[in-house]
Coordinates of C-alpha atoms in Angstrom, one line a residue:
M699 CA 0.0 0.0 0.0
D700 CA 1.1 3.5 -0.7
F701 CA 0.7 5.1 2.7
R702 CA 0.9 8.8 3.1
A703 CA 2.1 10.0 6.5
P704 CA 1.3 12.5 7.7
S705 CA -2.0 12.6 5.9
P706 CA -2.8 15.6 3.7
H707 CA -6.5 15.3 4.8
S708 CA -8.1 16.9 7.8
G709 CA -10.3 15.3 10.5
M710 CA -9.8 13.4 13.7
G711 CA -10.3 9.6 14.1
A712 CA -11.0 7.7 10.9
T713 CA -12.1 10.0 8.0
L714 CA -13.0 8.8 4.5
A715 CA -11.1 10.7 1.9
D716 CA -10.1 10.1 -1.7
D717 CA -9.6 6.4 -2.2
G718 CA -9.1 5.4 1.4
V719 CA -9.2 6.5 5.0
T720 CA -7.2 9.0 7.0
F721 CA -6.4 8.0 10.6
R722 CA -5.5 10.8 13.0
V723 CA -5.0 10.6 16.8
W724 CA -3.8 12.9 19.5
A725 CA -1.0 11.3 21.4
P726 CA 1.6 14.0 22.3
H727 CA 3.8 11.8 24.5
A728 CA 3.9 8.7 22.2
Q729 CA 7.2 7.5 20.6
H730 CA 5.5 5.9 17.6
V731 CA 1.9 5.2 16.5
W732 CA 0.5 2.6 14.1
V733 CA -2.9 1.6 12.9
I734 CA -3.9 -2.0 12.4
G735 CA -7.1 -3.5 11.1
D736 CA -9.0 -5.4 8.4
F737 CA -7.3 -3.3 5.7
N738 CA -3.9 -5.1 6.4
G739 CA -5.2 -8.4 7.7
W740 CA -4.3 -7.4 11.3
D741 CA -0.7 -8.1 10.3
S742 CA 1.5 -6.4 12.9
G743 CA 4.5 -6.7 10.6
H744 CA 2.9 -4.5 8.0
N745 CA 1.1 -1.8 10.0
P746 CA 0.7 1.7 8.5
Q747 CA 2.8 4.0 10.7
L748 CA 1.5 7.4 11.5
E749 CA 3.7 10.5 11.5
R750 CA 3.5 13.6 13.5
D751 CA 1.5 16.4 12.0
G752 CA 2.9 19.9 11.6
A753 CA 6.5 19.1 12.7
G754 CA 5.0 17.5 15.9
E755 CA 3.7 20.8 17.4
S756 CA 0.1 19.7 17.4
G757 CA 0.6 16.5 19.3
T758 CA -1.4 14.6 16.6
W759 CA -0.3 11.8 14.4
S760 CA -1.8 10.8 11.0
V761 CA -1.6 8.5 8.0
H762 CA -3.7 8.0 4.9
V763 CA -4.4 4.4 4.0
P764 CA -5.5 3.8 0.4
G765 CA -8.0 1.0 -0.1
A766 CA -9.3 1.2 3.5
H767 CA -13.1 1.7 3.5
A768 CA -16.2 2.0 5.6
G769 CA -17.1 -1.1 7.6
Q770 CA -13.5 -2.2 8.3
E771 CA -12.4 -2.6 11.9
Y772 CA -9.3 -1.1 13.3
Q773 CA -7.2 -0.2 16.4
F774 CA -4.3 2.1 17.2
Q775 CA -1.0 0.8 18.5
V776 CA 0.8 3.3 20.7
D777 CA 4.5 3.1 21.7
T778 CA 4.6 4.8 25.1
G779 CA 8.4 4.4 25.4
S780 CA 8.1 1.5 27.8
E781 CA 5.5 -0.7 26.0
V782 CA 3.3 -0.9 22.9
V783 CA -0.4 -0.7 23.9
W784 CA -3.5 -1.2 21.8
R785 CA -5.9 1.7 22.0
A786 CA -9.4 2.3 20.6
D787 CA -9.7 5.5 18.6
P788 CA -11.0 8.3 20.9
Y789 CA -13.0 9.6 18.0
A790 CA -14.3 6.2 16.9
R791 CA -17.7 6.6 15.3
Q792 CA -18.7 3.0 15.8
M793 CA -17.6 0.2 18.1
T794 CA -18.2 -3.6 17.9
S795 CA -18.5 -3.3 21.7
S796 CA -17.1 -1.2 24.5
V797 CA -14.0 -3.4 24.6
G798 CA -14.1 -4.4 20.9
N799 CA -12.8 -2.9 17.7
C800 CA -13.4 0.5 16.2
V801 CA -15.3 0.5 12.9
V802 CA -14.7 2.9 10.0
Y803 CA -18.0 4.7 9.5
D804 CA -19.3 6.7 6.5
P805 CA -21.5 9.5 7.8
S806 CA -22.8 10.3 4.3
S807 CA -24.3 6.9 3.7
F808 CA -27.5 7.5 5.7
D809 CA -30.7 8.6 3.8
W810 CA -32.4 11.3 5.8
G811 CA -35.3 11.7 3.4
D812 CA -36.9 15.0 2.7
N813 CA -38.4 15.9 6.1
H814 CA -37.4 19.4 7.1
F815 CA -38.3 19.3 10.8
R816 CA -37.4 22.2 13.0
M817 CA -37.3 22.5 16.7
P818 CA -40.6 23.8 18.1
S819 CA -40.7 27.2 19.9
W820 CA -39.5 26.8 23.4
D821 CA -42.9 27.7 24.9
D822 CA -44.3 24.7 23.0
V823 CA -41.8 22.2 24.5
V824 CA -43.2 19.2 26.5
I825 CA -40.4 16.7 27.2
Y826 CA -40.7 13.0 27.5
E827 CA -37.6 11.4 29.1
M828 CA -36.8 8.0 27.7
H829 CA -34.3 5.2 28.4
V830 CA -34.0 3.3 25.1
G831 CA -33.3 -0.1 26.7
T832 CA -36.4 -0.2 28.9
F833 CA -38.7 1.9 26.7
G834 CA -38.2 -0.4 23.8
G835 CA -37.8 -3.6 25.9
D836 CA -40.1 -6.6 25.1
G837 CA -41.0 -7.4 28.7
N838 CA -39.4 -10.8 28.5
G839 CA -35.9 -9.7 29.5
G840 CA -34.9 -8.5 26.1
R841 CA -33.2 -5.1 25.9
G842 CA -34.8 -2.5 23.8
S843 CA -33.0 -0.9 20.9
F844 CA -33.6 2.2 18.7
E845 CA -35.4 0.0 16.2
S846 CA -37.9 -1.3 18.8
A847 CA -38.3 2.2 20.3
V848 CA -39.3 3.5 16.8
H849 CA -42.3 1.2 16.8
R850 CA -43.6 2.9 20.0
L851 CA -43.3 6.5 18.7
D852 CA -47.0 6.5 17.7
H853 CA -47.8 6.4 21.4
L854 CA -45.7 9.5 22.1
R855 CA -47.1 11.3 19.1
D856 CA -50.7 10.6 20.3
L857 CA -49.8 11.6 23.8
G858 CA -48.8 15.0 22.4
V859 CA -45.3 15.4 23.6
S860 CA -43.1 17.6 21.4
V861 CA -39.6 16.6 22.6
I862 CA -38.1 13.2 23.4
Q863 CA -35.1 13.4 25.7
V864 CA -33.0 10.3 25.2
M865 CA -30.9 9.2 28.2
P866 CA -27.2 8.7 27.1
P867 CA -27.1 6.2 24.2
F868 CA -23.3 6.2 23.9
E869 CA -21.1 3.1 24.0
Y870 CA -20.9 2.0 27.6
A871 CA -19.3 -0.8 29.6
G872 CA -21.4 -3.9 29.8
D873 CA -24.7 -4.8 28.2
I874 CA -27.1 -2.9 30.4
S875 CA -26.7 0.6 31.8
W876 CA -28.5 3.9 32.5
G877 CA -25.9 5.3 30.0
Y878 CA -24.1 7.7 32.4
N879 CA -20.8 5.7 32.1
P880 CA -19.8 6.4 28.5
S881 CA -16.6 4.6 27.4
H882 CA -16.6 6.0 23.8
M883 CA -17.8 9.6 23.4
F884 CA -18.5 9.5 19.6
A885 CA -20.0 6.0 19.2
V886 CA -23.6 5.0 19.7
E887 CA -24.2 1.9 22.0
S888 CA -23.8 -1.2 19.8
G889 CA -26.5 -3.0 21.7
Y890 CA -28.9 -0.2 20.7
G891 CA -28.1 -0.7 17.0
G892 CA -25.2 1.7 16.4
P893 CA -25.1 5.1 14.6
D894 CA -27.5 4.3 11.7
A895 CA -30.1 3.0 14.2
F896 CA -29.9 6.3 16.2
K897 CA -30.3 8.3 13.0
T898 CA -33.3 6.2 12.0
F899 CA -34.8 6.9 15.4
V900 CA -34.2 10.7 15.0
R901 CA -35.6 10.7 11.5
A902 CA -38.7 8.8 12.6
A903 CA -39.3 11.1 15.5
H904 CA -39.1 14.1 13.2
E905 CA -41.5 12.4 10.8
H906 CA -43.9 12.0 13.8
G907 CA -43.5 15.7 14.6
M908 CA -41.3 15.4 17.6
A909 CA -37.8 16.7 18.4
V910 CA -35.0 14.7 20.0
V911 CA -32.8 16.0 22.7
V912 CA -29.9 13.7 23.7
D913 CA -28.4 13.5 27.2
V914 CA -24.6 13.9 27.2
V915 CA -22.1 13.3 30.0
H916 CA -19.1 15.7 30.2
N917 CA -18.7 15.6 34.0
H918 CA -16.7 12.3 33.9
I919 CA -15.9 9.6 31.3
G920 CA -16.2 5.9 31.9
P921 CA -14.8 4.9 34.4
S922 CA -14.5 1.4 33.0
D923 CA -13.7 0.0 29.5
L924 CA -11.8 3.3 29.1
D925 CA -9.0 3.3 26.6
L926 CA -8.6 7.0 27.1
W927 CA -7.0 6.2 30.5
R928 CA -3.2 6.9 30.2
F929 CA -3.7 6.9 26.5
D930 CA -0.2 7.6 25.3
G931 CA 1.6 6.5 28.5
W932 CA 1.9 9.9 30.2
F933 CA 0.4 10.5 33.6
E934 CA 1.2 12.2 36.9
G935 CA 0.7 10.6 40.3
E936 CA -2.3 8.3 40.2
G937 CA -3.8 10.3 37.3
G938 CA -5.3 9.2 34.1
G939 CA -3.1 11.0 31.6
I940 CA -3.7 13.5 28.9
Y941 CA -7.5 13.5 28.8
F942 CA -8.0 13.9 32.6
Y943 CA -7.0 16.1 35.5
N944 CA -4.1 14.4 37.2
D945 CA -4.6 16.0 40.6
W946 CA -7.4 16.5 43.2
R947 CA -9.7 17.8 40.4
A948 CA -9.9 14.3 38.9
D949 CA -12.1 12.9 41.6
T950 CA -15.9 12.6 41.0
P951 CA -18.6 10.4 42.6
W952 CA -18.2 8.1 39.6
G953 CA -14.4 7.7 39.6
A954 CA -11.2 9.8 39.1
T955 CA -12.0 10.5 35.4
R956 CA -13.0 14.2 35.3
P957 CA -11.8 15.6 31.9
D958 CA -9.2 18.3 32.0
Y959 CA -11.3 21.3 30.9
G960 CA -8.3 23.6 30.9
R961 CA -6.5 21.6 28.1
P962 CA -7.5 22.9 24.6
E963 CA -7.3 19.4 23.0
V964 CA -9.7 18.0 25.6
R965 CA -12.1 20.9 25.2
D966 CA -12.1 20.3 21.4
F967 CA -12.6 16.6 22.0
L968 CA -15.7 17.2 24.1
R969 CA -17.0 19.9 21.9
D970 CA -16.6 17.8 18.8
S971 CA -18.6 15.1 20.4
A972 CA -21.4 17.5 21.4
L973 CA -21.6 19.0 17.9
L974 CA -21.7 15.5 16.3
W975 CA -25.1 14.8 17.8
L976 CA -26.5 18.2 16.8
E977 CA -25.1 18.5 13.3
E978 CA -24.6 15.0 11.9
F979 CA -27.3 13.2 13.9
R980 CA -29.7 16.2 13.6
C981 CA -30.6 16.1 17.3
D982 CA -32.5 19.2 18.4
G983 CA -30.7 19.9 21.6
L984 CA -28.6 18.5 24.4
R985 CA -29.2 17.9 28.1
F986 CA -25.9 18.0 30.0
D987 CA -25.7 15.7 33.0
A988 CA -24.5 17.1 36.4
T989 CA -23.0 20.3 35.2
N990 CA -22.5 21.2 38.9
Y991 CA -19.8 18.5 38.9
I992 CA -18.1 20.2 35.9
R993 CA -17.7 23.4 37.8
S994 CA -17.0 22.0 41.3
T995 CA -15.5 18.9 42.8
T996 CA -18.3 18.6 45.3
G997 CA -21.2 19.5 43.0
G998 CA -22.3 22.4 45.1
T999 CA -19.6 24.1 47.1
W1000 CA -18.0 27.0 45.3
D1001 CA -15.5 28.0 47.9
G1002 CA -13.0 26.2 50.1
G1003 CA -11.0 25.2 47.0
A1004 CA -13.8 23.0 45.5
A1005 CA -14.5 25.2 42.5
I1006 CA -13.1 24.3 39.1
P1007 CA -12.9 27.6 37.2
D1008 CA -11.8 25.7 34.0
G1009 CA -15.1 23.9 34.1
G1010 CA -17.3 27.0 34.3
S1011 CA -15.3 28.6 31.4
Y1012 CA -15.5 25.4 29.4
L1013 CA -19.3 25.3 29.7
S1014 CA -19.6 29.0 28.8
W1015 CA -17.3 28.5 25.8
L1016 CA -19.2 25.4 24.6
T1017 CA -22.7 26.8 24.8
S1018 CA -21.4 29.9 23.0
E1019 CA -19.9 27.7 20.2
I1020 CA -23.1 25.7 19.8
S1021 CA -25.5 28.7 19.9
G1022 CA -23.4 30.5 17.4
R1023 CA -23.7 27.7 15.0
Q1024 CA -27.3 26.5 15.7
P1025 CA -29.1 29.0 17.9
W1026 CA -32.4 27.1 17.7
K1027 CA -31.0 24.0 19.4
L1028 CA -32.1 23.7 23.1
L1029 CA -29.4 23.4 25.7
I1030 CA -30.4 22.1 29.1
A1031 CA -28.3 21.8 32.2
E1032 CA -28.8 19.5 35.1
D1033 CA -27.2 21.7 37.7
L1034 CA -29.7 21.4 40.6
Q1035 CA -28.3 24.4 42.5
N1036 CA -31.1 26.8 41.6
D1037 CA -28.3 29.1 40.3
P1038 CA -29.5 31.8 37.8
L1039 CA -25.9 31.9 36.5
V1040 CA -26.5 28.7 34.6
T1041 CA -29.1 30.3 32.2
R1042 CA -27.5 33.7 32.0
P1043 CA -26.0 34.3 28.5
S1044 CA -22.4 33.6 28.0
D1045 CA -21.6 37.1 26.9
E1046 CA -23.1 38.3 30.2
G1047 CA -20.9 36.1 32.3
G1048 CA -23.2 33.2 32.6
L1049 CA -22.9 29.6 31.5
G1050 CA -25.2 30.1 28.5
F1051 CA -27.8 27.3 28.9
H1052 CA -31.3 27.9 27.8
A1053 CA -32.9 26.0 30.6
Q1054 CA -32.0 23.9 33.7
W1055 CA -33.7 21.2 35.7
D1056 CA -35.5 22.9 38.6
A1057 CA -34.8 21.2 41.9
G1058 CA -36.8 24.0 43.6
F1059 CA -39.9 22.6 42.0
V1060 CA -39.8 18.8 42.2
H1061 CA -38.9 18.4 45.9
P1062 CA -41.6 20.6 47.5
V1063 CA -44.3 19.4 45.1
R1064 CA -43.5 15.7 45.7
R1065 CA -43.4 16.3 49.5
A1066 CA -46.8 17.8 49.3
L1067 CA -48.2 15.0 47.2
T1068 CA -46.8 12.2 49.3
E1069 CA -47.6 13.6 52.8
L1070 CA -50.1 11.3 54.5
A1071 CA -52.1 13.9 56.4
D1072 CA -53.9 16.7 54.5
E1073 CA -53.3 19.1 57.4
N1074 CA -49.6 18.7 57.0
R1075 CA -49.4 19.6 53.3
D1076 CA -47.4 22.8 52.9
L1077 CA -49.2 24.8 50.2
A1078 CA -47.0 27.8 50.5
S1079 CA -44.0 25.7 49.4
V1080 CA -46.0 24.3 46.5
A1081 CA -47.0 27.9 45.5
A1082 CA -43.4 29.0 45.6
A1083 CA -42.4 26.0 43.6
M1084 CA -44.9 26.8 40.9
L1085 CA -43.8 30.4 40.5
G1086 CA -40.1 29.7 40.7
E1087 CA -39.2 33.2 41.8
D1088 CA -35.4 33.9 41.9
R1089 CA -34.8 30.8 39.8
G1090 CA -34.9 32.5 36.4
P1091 CA -37.7 33.2 33.9
A1092 CA -40.4 30.7 33.2
G1093 CA -38.8 29.3 30.0
T1094 CA -35.5 28.6 31.8
R1095 CA -36.9 26.0 34.2
V1096 CA -37.5 22.3 33.4
I1097 CA -40.2 21.2 35.9
Y1098 CA -41.3 17.6 36.7
T1099 CA -42.5 15.2 39.4
E1100 CA -40.7 12.2 37.9
S1101 CA -37.2 11.8 36.3
H1102 CA -34.7 9.0 36.2
D1103 CA -33.2 10.3 39.4
E1104 CA -36.4 10.8 41.2
V1105 CA -37.7 7.2 40.6
A1106 CA -34.5 5.3 41.4
N1107 CA -31.6 5.2 43.9
G1108 CA -33.9 4.6 46.8
K1109 CA -36.7 6.7 45.4
T1110 CA -39.8 5.4 43.6
R1111 CA -42.6 6.4 41.3
L1112 CA -45.0 9.0 42.6
P1113 CA -48.1 6.7 42.8
E1114 CA -46.0 4.1 44.7
A1115 CA -44.6 6.9 47.0
V1116 CA -48.2 8.1 47.7
A1117 CA -49.5 4.6 48.6
P1118 CA -46.6 2.0 49.0
G1119 CA -47.8 -1.3 47.7
D1120 CA -51.0 0.1 46.4
A1121 CA -50.2 2.3 43.5
D1122 CA -53.5 1.5 41.8
S1123 CA -55.4 3.0 44.7
W1124 CA -57.7 6.0 44.4
A1125 CA -55.4 8.2 46.5
A1126 CA -52.3 7.3 44.4
K1127 CA -54.1 7.9 41.1
K1128 CA -55.7 11.2 42.3
R1129 CA -52.5 12.7 43.7
A1130 CA -50.3 11.5 40.8
A1131 CA -52.8 13.3 38.5
L1132 CA -52.8 16.4 40.7
G1133 CA -49.0 16.4 40.4
F1134 CA -49.1 16.3 36.7
V1135 CA -51.6 19.2 36.6
T1136 CA -49.2 21.1 38.8
V1137 CA -46.4 20.5 36.3
M1138 CA -48.4 21.3 33.2
C1139 CA -50.0 24.4 34.5
S1140 CA -46.9 26.0 36.1
P1141 CA -44.7 28.4 34.2
G1142 CA -41.7 26.4 32.9
I1143 CA -40.8 23.6 30.5
P1144 CA -42.8 20.6 31.6
M1145 CA -41.3 17.1 31.6
L1146 CA -42.5 13.6 32.3
F1147 CA -40.6 10.3 32.7
Q1148 CA -41.4 7.3 30.6
G1149 CA -44.4 5.3 31.9
Q1150 CA -45.6 8.1 34.1
E1151 CA -48.5 8.6 31.7
F1152 CA -49.8 5.1 32.5
L1153 CA -49.0 4.9 36.2
E1154 CA -45.9 2.8 36.0
D1155 CA -45.2 2.0 39.6
R1156 CA -41.9 0.2 39.6
W1157 CA -38.8 2.1 40.5
F1158 CA -36.6 2.7 37.5
D1159 CA -34.4 -0.3 36.8
D1160 CA -32.3 -0.4 33.6
S1161 CA -32.8 -4.1 33.3
V1162 CA -36.6 -4.1 33.5
A1163 CA -38.7 -3.0 30.6
L1164 CA -41.7 -0.7 30.9
D1165 CA -45.0 -2.6 31.6
W1166 CA -46.8 -1.6 28.4
G1167 CA -49.9 -3.5 29.6
K1168 CA -50.5 -0.7 32.0
S1169 CA -51.1 1.7 29.0
E1170 CA -54.2 -0.3 28.3
E1171 CA -55.2 -1.0 31.9
H1172 CA -54.9 2.7 32.7
S1173 CA -56.0 4.1 29.3
G1174 CA -58.1 6.8 31.1
I1175 CA -55.0 8.1 32.9
V1176 CA -53.2 8.2 29.6
A1177 CA -56.1 10.2 28.3
L1178 CA -55.7 12.6 31.3
H1179 CA -52.1 13.2 30.4
R1180 CA -53.0 13.6 26.7
D1181 CA -55.7 16.2 27.5
L1182 CA -53.4 18.2 29.8
I1183 CA -50.6 18.2 27.3
R1184 CA -53.0 19.4 24.6
L1185 CA -54.1 22.2 26.9
R1186 CA -50.5 23.1 27.8
R1187 CA -49.5 23.3 24.1
N1188 CA -52.7 25.3 23.3
A1189 CA -53.5 22.8 20.6
D1190 CA -57.2 24.0 20.4
G1191 CA -56.4 27.7 20.5
V1192 CA -58.2 28.3 23.8
S1193 CA -55.4 28.1 26.5
A1194 CA -52.6 30.4 25.3
G1195 CA -52.0 31.4 28.9
L1196 CA -50.4 28.1 29.8
R1197 CA -47.7 28.8 27.2
G1198 CA -47.1 32.3 28.5
P1199 CA -44.7 33.6 31.2
G1200 CA -47.4 35.2 33.2
A1201 CA -48.3 33.7 36.6
H1202 CA -50.0 35.2 39.7
L1203 CA -51.2 33.5 42.8
L1204 CA -54.8 34.5 43.3
R1205 CA -55.2 32.4 46.5
V1206 CA -53.1 30.2 48.7
D1207 CA -55.5 28.8 51.3
D1208 CA -53.4 26.6 53.6
E1209 CA -56.4 25.7 55.8
A1210 CA -58.6 24.5 53.0
K1211 CA -55.6 23.3 51.0
V1212 CA -56.8 25.1 47.9
L1213 CA -54.4 26.9 45.5
V1214 CA -55.6 29.2 42.7
V1215 CA -53.2 30.5 39.9
H1216 CA -53.8 32.9 37.1
R1217 CA -51.7 32.2 33.9
W1218 CA -51.5 34.3 30.9
A1219 CA -49.4 35.2 27.8
E1220 CA -50.8 38.4 26.4
G1221 CA -54.1 38.2 28.3
G1222 CA -57.6 38.3 26.9
P1223 CA -60.1 35.7 25.6
H1224 CA -58.6 32.2 25.0
D1225 CA -55.5 33.4 26.8
D1226 CA -56.3 34.1 30.5
T1227 CA -56.3 30.8 32.3
V1228 CA -57.3 30.0 35.9
V1229 CA -56.0 26.8 37.5
V1230 CA -57.7 25.7 40.8
L1231 CA -56.0 22.9 42.7
N1232 CA -57.4 21.0 45.7
F1233 CA -54.8 19.3 47.9
S1234 CA -57.4 17.8 50.3
T1235 CA -60.0 15.1 50.3
R1236 CA -62.7 17.7 50.9
V1237 CA -65.2 18.3 48.1
E1238 CA -65.7 22.0 47.4
R1239 CA -69.3 22.5 46.3
E1240 CA -69.5 26.3 46.4
L1241 CA -66.0 27.6 46.1
E1242 CA -66.0 31.4 45.6
V1243 CA -62.9 32.4 43.6
G1244 CA -61.7 35.8 42.3
M1245 CA -61.5 35.9 38.5
P1246 CA -59.1 38.1 36.6
A1247 CA -61.8 39.4 34.2
P1248 CA -65.6 39.4 33.9
G1249 CA -67.6 37.3 31.5
L1250 CA -67.8 33.6 30.6
W1251 CA -65.1 31.2 31.7
K1252 CA -65.2 27.7 30.3
V1253 CA -64.0 24.6 32.0
R1254 CA -61.4 23.0 29.8
F1255 CA -60.2 20.2 32.2
N1256 CA -61.5 18.5 35.3
S1257 CA -59.2 15.8 36.8
D1258 CA -62.1 14.3 38.8
S1259 CA -63.9 13.1 35.6
P1260 CA -64.7 9.4 35.7
L1261 CA -63.6 9.3 32.1
Y1262 CA -60.1 9.2 33.5
A1263 CA -60.7 6.5 36.1
P1264 CA -64.0 4.8 37.0
E1265 CA -63.4 5.4 40.7
F1266 CA -63.0 9.1 40.3
G1267 CA -65.9 10.9 41.9
G1268 CA -67.3 12.8 39.0
V1269 CA -67.7 16.1 40.9
D1270 CA -68.9 18.1 37.9
A1271 CA -67.3 21.4 37.1
F1272 CA -69.4 23.8 35.1
D1273 CA -68.7 26.9 33.0
V1274 CA -69.2 30.1 35.0
E1275 CA -70.0 33.7 34.7
A1276 CA -67.5 35.9 36.6
D1277 CA -70.0 38.4 37.9
G1278 CA -69.7 38.0 41.6
P1279 CA -68.2 40.4 44.2
A1280 CA -64.6 41.5 44.3
M1281 CA -62.3 38.8 45.7
D1282 CA -58.7 37.6 45.7
G1283 CA -57.5 41.0 44.4
C1284 CA -59.9 40.7 41.4
E1285 CA -62.8 43.0 40.7
Q1286 CA -65.1 40.0 40.1
S1287 CA -65.5 36.4 41.2
A1288 CA -67.3 33.1 40.3
V1289 CA -68.5 30.1 42.2
L1290 CA -66.8 26.8 41.3
T1291 CA -67.1 23.1 42.3
L1292 CA -64.0 21.1 42.9
G1293 CA -63.5 17.4 43.6
P1294 CA -61.1 15.9 46.2
Y1295 CA -57.4 15.9 45.2
S1296 CA -58.5 17.4 42.0
A1297 CA -57.9 20.3 39.7
V1298 CA -60.0 22.4 37.4
V1299 CA -58.7 24.5 34.5
L1300 CA -60.8 27.3 33.1
T1301 CA -60.1 29.7 30.3
R1302 CA -61.6 33.1 29.4
E1303 CA -64.1 32.8 26.6
A1304 CA -65.1 36.4 26.0

């Protein structure tokens, strides 16, 4: 073969060019580097040898191998000075397994069709968090894949969600995982079907009218099946070498594998991975796991030497890079510190995310819903959670009662938390529904976790598939979620207020456990919305409530309807005329009815 080293072609990893493949790898401390694979019969005596690029100043090595092509497997061999080690390509686009061979991949071979989907406006985002292996599982122990998940997209389309958030689908150690232990940052988990399967999933989601946000892990890598560890032989102390901090900053709750955010080559490596999903895979946004552990060793202490300034500057740089290229892509942080800095624009000294998970919402709302005694429910904390004051504008908060973290690690699904061992009970159903109303009718970006819509009661286990039989058993609860999502997205043009930033508490009655919220966008007919929530078992037959404007207000949703569950009480809620006396800071009022542990949503008709 007529190898050309260094290669005249650009690109990291394995890049198809001309009549072959260019291989390039960053290994600044290596003595020699070779590539071995199918293209030379895995013959170590005839390995193409890479040469240093740019007189060695860049730290990268490259070679162009004529005749090499997509689908061929390969590895690097790195001479560290003391031994020759086999290493997977850090930029490998496809792996046979987390400890297997790299595969040359042709990114241009996939047919995207002619769908020109674009990310919905952010006030129209309703997120469905999905774990591919359990969402697409067959219920008989078989792990789900992107192919099996595609067959269930009709369910999500009919439910009305606009954004699917996929838990990390990148090549990880072992066969089963949540995904937060990525071994290869550019490769899609082989057990899920690899890169083309992920692209097929994204294409199908777009054809169903739904965006895809992918969960990425930049707070640590691995820590197992990790060829990046001491990649070219260099390290300090007990450190992991060129890709990681080699001092106290390396330690995370998941292993001593925090990337070195101060090293330009590592920043580029992480950025290139993030951009891959947005640009080549056409994902519509990224959710960044545990950003608090990127900017601090403790995940929440910013003094006492715990802060990592490199991490904060890296996040600001990365979000600025992404937004500069594709400003319509949604960037979400899981920071959980209620820190407005996270969503402040990069050019204003912030981290530049568009939204962050709101820990100030989920915990007080779940506490209120799971409290045994009505008299002990803290409605003031629920009201504060709904408004989210001091935690950023409405569109910067992702709000939820269930997520992968909230239903595992010693925690469980909300219905099970309400009534342990009896998640099918009246109380569990009623309060779970009340929780979802609270999510969908609060200012913020609402999110639900897979199976929440059909009362999945088992704590999240990455080896146990969703019980899809519950979607039929609890079809009424599915309908409740569908109706609420439809209202939240203003699909019928009558509830624009639920998409707006306006929110005002008309009443917080901690004795009666009744909470009344006015929501609006611009205000006026088919915009002004009033949400009335009853956090007690008492039926309110003549509840006088102040209304923001006079005239007819129509009931758009009543969670006590027996259409949602036969055991629900059917306390009817009727359209009302707001012509009563001044009340709750409003110039007029109306008399409403409200079932136990129920909510009613009314919108202004005229």
